[in-house]
Every structure is written in structure tokens, then in C-alpha cells.
Amino acid sequence: MSNFIRYYDNVLSEKQCQLFIDTTKNLMSNVNAIGIKHSGHDRDFYRLVDNLYTNEQRQLIENILEKTYKNYQKEFTFDSNYDIITNNWKIHYTPVGGYINWHNDIGGKNAEAWKRKIVFILYLNDMDEGELKFKYFPDVEIMPKAGRILIMPTGWVWTHKAEKIFEEKYIITGFYYDKED
């Protein structure tokens, strides 16, 4: 029986990851104008939307998302052909001491959240802690590694959390959605 959790390494080079981190740091220096600061988790963190990045950076992520989805779909043959919404990804910056409590990535207060079917997390930096843990798959832990993309379904079975970190963390995250009728 599969848990449908997969990751693929080296989808971005270390140099490409660092370029996204550097761009994010530059953008965060003016975060009130360009980003969203969240305080609803255990520490403040920032989400910077994709349209703040260069066309080249956005195209690179779009290509990675398409390739990742195709690899995932080959491994798990499923009927739905989900939309790859490439203008939906965000970069999350989490400062030292941050962590995210147990959650899943479907549902919520808005209709958009119920259309989410698959989530991806693309790690931009290596870390010795801050692994992703799964409530119902206790033997699965995914360590943050620059250039690693994680992909999995969004439902309650894939409830997960990110452990407390002792260095800054940068990830790109987003969703694949049901196609519109």
C-alpha cells in the first residue's frame, strides 16, 4: 500500500535555489509593499507571491511543476487531470524558531481551498532540522534539502507539520487543482 508521498531531488541546482533566496531577501526588505506577513502560526512568516519574481524564475518553476506532476502521474495512475496553476505558487520564509502545527491542505473558509487536490513543497535550502512529519504515517519524515520537491495529496490523511527550526527556511509551495468544469 502506498502513502502517495513522493519527493524528487535536484529539480533546482544549489545556485538556482540561492538565486530565489537572494531575490526573496531583497523583496522582504520592502515586505509591506510586496508580501504578506502571517502571524497565525507559531512564528511570523512571509509569503511572497510569484508575480514578484522574474519571468525566467517563473518559467523555471512552471517547468518544474509540470515535470513533477507528470512523474507523479506516471507512478500513480489516476483519472483526474488536475490543472497546474503556475501563477499560484508562493515563497514562504520562516525565521529561526518557526514551526507549523498539524494541518492538512484542503478545505477552509474559501471555496478555492476545497479545489486543492495535490500540494507541492520545493525546498530552497538544506537544513539539519525542521523535517516534515506525518500524523498518520509516523515512519515518514522528509528533511529539507535544497532542490528537493515534495508532492502529495491534500486530504486529512496527509495531515503534517514542520518541526521547529534553528535557522531560516525558504520553500516554494502551491497546489494542483481540480479542472474547472
GROMACS .gro file of C-alpha atoms in nm:
model
  181
    1MET     CA    1   0.000   0.000   0.000
    2SER     CA    2   0.139   0.338  -0.098
    3ASN     CA    3   0.116   0.655   0.107
    4PHE     CA    4   0.126   0.868  -0.214
    5ILE     CA    5   0.401   1.087  -0.067
    6ARG     CA    6   0.691   1.135  -0.305
    7TYR     CA    7   0.988   1.361  -0.342
    8TYR     CA    8   1.228   1.422  -0.625
    9ASP     CA    9   1.577   1.560  -0.565
   10ASN     CA   10   1.783   1.807  -0.767
   11VAL     CA   11   1.494   1.972  -0.953
   12LEU     CA   12   1.680   2.300  -0.891
   13SER     CA   13   2.055   2.341  -0.859
   14GLU     CA   14   2.202   2.494  -0.545
   15LYS     CA   15   2.284   2.804  -0.747
   16GLN     CA   16   1.922   2.837  -0.865
   17CYS     CA   17   1.795   2.786  -0.509
   18GLN     CA   18   2.030   3.056  -0.383
   19LEU     CA   19   1.908   3.296  -0.652
   20PHE     CA   20   1.548   3.252  -0.529
   21ILE     CA   21   1.663   3.304  -0.169
   22ASP     CA   22   1.859   3.618  -0.260
   23THR     CA   23   1.565   3.759  -0.457
   24THR     CA   24   1.334   3.684  -0.164
   25LYS     CA   25   1.564   3.858   0.085
   26ASN     CA   26   1.576   4.165  -0.139
   27LEU     CA   27   1.197   4.167  -0.174
   28MET     CA   28   1.144   4.119   0.200
   29SER     CA   29   1.335   4.439   0.273
   30ASN     CA   30   1.017   4.610   0.149
   31VAL     CA   31   0.771   4.338   0.258
   32ASN     CA   32   0.488   4.576   0.348
   33ALA     CA   33   0.464   4.673  -0.015
   34ILE     CA   34   0.509   4.334  -0.178
   35GLY     CA   35   0.445   4.044   0.057
   36ILE     CA   36   0.202   3.912   0.310
   37LYS     CA   37   0.313   3.875   0.671
   38HIS     CA   38   0.129   3.599   0.857
   39SER     CA   39   0.108   3.574   1.232
   40GLY     CA   40  -0.144   3.292   1.253
   41HIS     CA   41   0.113   3.019   1.302
   42ASP     CA   42   0.373   2.975   1.568
   43ARG     CA   43   0.601   3.248   1.437
   44ASP     CA   44   0.562   3.523   1.183
   45PHE     CA   45   0.644   3.414   0.833
   46TYR     CA   46   0.620   3.571   0.493
   47ARG     CA   47   0.457   3.459   0.171
   48LEU     CA   48   0.580   3.632  -0.139
   49VAL     CA   49   0.369   3.579  -0.446
   50ASP     CA   50   0.510   3.455  -0.772
   51ASN     CA   51   0.447   3.770  -0.977
   52LEU     CA   52   0.725   3.944  -0.782
   53TYR     CA   53   0.987   3.723  -0.942
   54THR     CA   54   1.141   3.746  -1.289
   55ASN     CA   55   0.985   3.586  -1.596
   56GLU     CA   56   1.282   3.349  -1.610
   57GLN     CA   57   1.230   3.241  -1.249
   58ARG     CA   58   0.855   3.193  -1.301
   59GLN     CA   59   0.914   2.988  -1.618
   60LEU     CA   60   1.168   2.771  -1.436
   61ILE     CA   61   0.916   2.690  -1.160
   62GLU     CA   62   0.640   2.631  -1.417
   63ASN     CA   63   0.859   2.376  -1.596
   64ILE     CA   64   0.949   2.202  -1.270
   65LEU     CA   65   0.583   2.181  -1.167
   66GLU     CA   66   0.478   2.035  -1.500
   67LYS     CA   67   0.758   1.775  -1.498
   68THR     CA   68   0.694   1.683  -1.132
   69TYR     CA   69   0.323   1.635  -1.196
   70LYS     CA   70   0.392   1.413  -1.498
   71ASN     CA   71   0.635   1.197  -1.297
   72TYR     CA   72   0.386   1.168  -1.013
   73GLN     CA   73   0.101   1.086  -1.251
   74LYS     CA   74   0.310   0.811  -1.416
   75GLU     CA   75   0.371   0.648  -1.081
   76PHE     CA   76   0.012   0.677  -0.960
   77THR     CA   77  -0.228   0.636  -1.246
   78PHE     CA   78  -0.533   0.835  -1.155
   79ASP     CA   79  -0.830   0.953  -1.357
   80SER     CA   80  -0.825   1.323  -1.284
   81ASN     CA   81  -0.612   1.554  -1.487
   82TYR     CA   82  -0.551   1.840  -1.246
   83ASP     CA   83  -0.476   2.193  -1.354
   84ILE     CA   84  -0.124   2.307  -1.291
   85ILE     CA   85  -0.185   2.661  -1.178
   86THR     CA   86   0.156   2.811  -1.219
   87ASN     CA   87   0.060   3.159  -1.106
   88ASN     CA   88  -0.036   3.021  -0.769
   89TRP     CA   89   0.296   2.936  -0.607
   90LYS     CA   90   0.438   3.135  -0.321
   91ILE     CA   91   0.771   3.152  -0.146
   92HIS     CA   92   0.750   3.104   0.229
   93TYR     CA   93   1.021   3.241   0.451
   94THR     CA   94   1.023   3.109   0.808
   95PRO     CA   95   1.261   3.270   1.058
   96VAL     CA   96   1.460   3.093   1.329
   97GLY     CA   97   1.230   2.939   1.588
   98GLY     CA   98   0.942   2.894   1.346
   99TYR     CA   99   0.738   2.580   1.304
  100ILE     CA  100   0.396   2.487   1.167
  101ASN     CA  101   0.148   2.283   1.372
  102TRP     CA  102  -0.052   1.986   1.245
  103HIS     CA  103  -0.260   2.077   0.939
  104ASN     CA  104  -0.375   1.948   0.603
  105ASP     CA  105  -0.402   2.150   0.285
  106ILE     CA  106  -0.764   2.106   0.183
  107GLY     CA  107  -1.072   2.292   0.298
  108GLY     CA  108  -1.111   2.610   0.490
  109LYS     CA  109  -1.312   2.925   0.471
  110ASN     CA  110  -1.289   2.989   0.098
  111ALA     CA  111  -1.411   2.782  -0.196
  112GLU     CA  112  -1.066   2.778  -0.360
  113ALA     CA  113  -0.922   2.571  -0.076
  114TRP     CA  114  -1.170   2.289  -0.140
  115LYS     CA  115  -1.049   2.251  -0.500
  116ARG     CA  116  -0.692   2.175  -0.393
  117LYS     CA  117  -0.603   1.814  -0.474
  118ILE     CA  118  -0.224   1.790  -0.465
  119VAL     CA  119   0.025   2.004  -0.273
  120PHE     CA  120   0.391   2.060  -0.354
  121ILE     CA  121   0.676   2.192  -0.141
  122LEU     CA  122   1.004   2.286  -0.309
  123TYR     CA  123   1.286   2.331  -0.058
  124LEU     CA  124   1.538   2.604  -0.132
  125ASN     CA  125   1.789   2.541   0.146
  126ASP     CA  126   1.937   2.244   0.332
  127MET     CA  127   1.856   2.210   0.699
  128ASP     CA  128   1.961   1.977   0.978
  129GLU     CA  129   1.622   2.009   1.147
  130GLY     CA  130   1.271   2.119   1.058
  131GLU     CA  131   1.168   1.793   0.898
  132LEU     CA  132   0.815   1.741   0.776
  133LYS     CA  133   0.631   1.477   0.979
  134PHE     CA  134   0.306   1.300   0.904
  135LYS     CA  135   0.041   1.224   1.165
  136TYR     CA  136  -0.085   0.902   1.003
  137PHE     CA  137   0.248   0.791   0.854
  138PRO     CA  138   0.476   0.820   1.159
  139ASP     CA  139   0.768   0.646   0.989
  140VAL     CA  140   0.782   0.910   0.711
  141GLU     CA  141   0.996   1.219   0.767
  142ILE     CA  142   1.112   1.448   0.487
  143MET     CA  143   1.419   1.659   0.554
  144PRO     CA  144   1.453   2.000   0.387
  145LYS     CA  145   1.715   1.975   0.112
  146ALA     CA  146   1.789   2.243  -0.147
  147GLY     CA  147   1.636   2.144  -0.481
  148ARG     CA  148   1.404   1.875  -0.338
  149ILE     CA  149   1.036   1.888  -0.431
  150LEU     CA  150   0.776   1.703  -0.225
  151ILE     CA  151   0.438   1.617  -0.375
  152MET     CA  152   0.136   1.455  -0.206
  153PRO     CA  153  -0.244   1.470  -0.186
  154THR     CA  154  -0.408   1.741   0.025
  155GLY     CA  155  -0.663   1.545   0.232
  156TRP     CA  156  -0.682   1.479   0.605
  157VAL     CA  157  -0.489   1.153   0.571
  158TRP     CA  158  -0.182   1.363   0.484
  159THR     CA  159  -0.201   1.582   0.794
  160HIS     CA  160   0.154   1.708   0.853
  161LYS     CA  161   0.363   1.956   1.048
  162ALA     CA  162   0.703   2.118   1.015
  163GLU     CA  163   0.929   2.083   1.316
  164LYS     CA  164   1.084   2.384   1.489
  165ILE     CA  165   1.383   2.526   1.304
  166PHE     CA  166   1.706   2.680   1.428
  167GLU     CA  167   1.797   2.850   1.102
  168GLU     CA  168   1.599   3.032   0.835
  169LYS     CA  169   1.391   2.823   0.596
  170TYR     CA  170   1.283   2.904   0.241
  171ILE     CA  171   1.032   2.698   0.045
  172ILE     CA  172   0.816   2.738  -0.263
  173THR     CA  173   0.472   2.590  -0.220
  174GLY     CA  174   0.141   2.568  -0.401
  175PHE     CA  175  -0.129   2.337  -0.528
  176TYR     CA  176  -0.263   2.146  -0.824
  177TYR     CA  177  -0.641   2.193  -0.854
  178ASP     CA  178  -0.944   2.018  -0.997
  179LYS     CA  179  -1.001   2.135  -1.351
  180GLU     CA  180  -1.282   2.383  -1.385
  181ASP     CA  181  -1.596   2.245  -1.548
   0.00000   0.00000   0.00000
